[in-house]
């Protein structure tokens, strides 16, 4: 479904040549992964193919070469090989392990550095577990090399690695804290360094991203609906920088929203974040910030309503090829959108509704 907005009429044609770009989209309930295409000249989205899976996948991510997709499920982690025609084939699943009964796999991230370990966290129950996985040379999941827990009362919902892969940071939504682990460069196993409580009660850190310069981390506080800035010292230690920005308008009731995602743009000159509404048919919000080369936030550019509440999603995913476009997924109505960005504001350029109850979780840009 095409939306007639100002951005669909803009000349976003800084691209030298138009291209068709592909994304994979996960699902919360539907047992499918979707491959969709975005034409950056026609500004249109289309469904290429829906691939049936044995489970719903709440979070998906690529390996370091984009030859495999790693996924979360309720009680396991899986890998899918990406074929030459962009179809996917399931290659392996590993169980969620550790002392975390009632928990489910919820998030994972991959290291671009050898030995290219995959790091996952679970959420729910009384304790959150972390799992570390080895991979084969072709990127397929191999074995669980470490299982650890974050302690009673934890619920880790987001992970991020330091640019050099030497530290793992964990956003503990339930425990209202951010954890720091040091990564063994040889084995990929992690060792606890610190647990830093959030600056206020009920902040509920949900997702985290680290600037490639290594000096700052940005954390979405789900409970207070703010984006918090953390400084990182030369040893990889975190400290709250006493800086945060709103992810909903100041006159809105905080309890009616739960903020979600944070992500860096292609050039890392911009930072994107989003919030969700707890009320159906009431919009969430999307925002972007300008960053200095070292990662300091210079300004918040806008705070714009999204097309829906977002359901459990409203997950923003900047394109892998340009700062002009970001994908946004919705779980209330089941769609993926592309938003256009001109350096000042943003708006919807196209929306693709995907059949099947439970779509959509997050989207990842393939090309």
Short mmCIF file of N, CA and C in Angstrom, two decimals, residues 211-216 267-270 290-298:
data_model
loop_
_atom_site.label_atom_id
_atom_site.label_comp_id
_atom_site.label_asym_id
_atom_site.label_seq_id
_atom_site.Cartn_x
_atom_site.Cartn_y
_atom_site.Cartn_z
N UNK A 211 28.66 3.60 19.61
CA UNK A 211 29.22 4.36 18.49
C UNK A 211 30.53 3.72 18.03
N UNK A 212 30.80 3.69 16.72
CA UNK A 212 32.03 3.04 16.23
C UNK A 212 33.31 3.69 16.74
N UNK A 213 33.24 4.93 17.22
CA UNK A 213 34.40 5.55 17.83
C UNK A 213 34.74 4.98 19.18
N UNK A 214 33.78 4.27 19.78
CA UNK A 214 34.01 3.59 21.04
C UNK A 214 33.87 4.44 22.28
N UNK A 215 33.50 5.72 22.14
CA UNK A 215 33.43 6.60 23.30
C UNK A 215 32.06 6.75 23.91
N UNK A 216 31.00 6.31 23.19
CA UNK A 216 29.64 6.50 23.68
C UNK A 216 28.77 5.29 23.37
N UNK A 267 26.09 6.18 7.65
CA UNK A 267 27.32 6.97 7.79
C UNK A 267 27.74 7.16 9.25
N UNK A 268 26.88 6.75 10.17
CA UNK A 268 27.01 6.98 11.62
C UNK A 268 26.96 8.46 11.98
N UNK A 269 26.44 9.29 11.07
CA UNK A 269 26.25 10.71 11.36
C UNK A 269 24.93 10.98 12.07
N UNK A 270 24.04 9.98 12.05
CA UNK A 270 22.72 10.13 12.65
C UNK A 270 22.41 8.91 13.52
N UNK A 290 21.44 14.19 15.33
CA UNK A 290 22.72 14.38 14.65
C UNK A 290 23.85 14.05 15.63
N UNK A 291 24.91 13.45 15.10
CA UNK A 291 26.05 13.07 15.91
C UNK A 291 27.32 13.75 15.42
N UNK A 292 28.20 14.08 16.36
CA UNK A 292 29.53 14.56 16.00
C UNK A 292 30.36 13.35 15.54
N UNK A 293 31.51 13.58 14.91
CA UNK A 293 32.35 12.45 14.50
C UNK A 293 32.75 11.53 15.65
N UNK A 294 32.85 12.07 16.86
CA UNK A 294 33.22 11.24 18.01
C UNK A 294 32.02 10.57 18.67
N UNK A 295 30.80 10.95 18.25
CA UNK A 295 29.60 10.31 18.78
C UNK A 295 28.79 11.12 19.76
N UNK A 296 29.17 12.36 20.01
CA UNK A 296 28.35 13.21 20.88
C UNK A 296 27.06 13.60 20.15
N UNK A 297 25.94 13.56 20.84
CA UNK A 297 24.68 14.00 20.25
C UNK A 297 24.69 15.52 20.16
N UNK A 298 24.46 16.04 18.96
CA UNK A 298 24.46 17.49 18.74
C UNK A 298 23.07 18.08 18.80
#
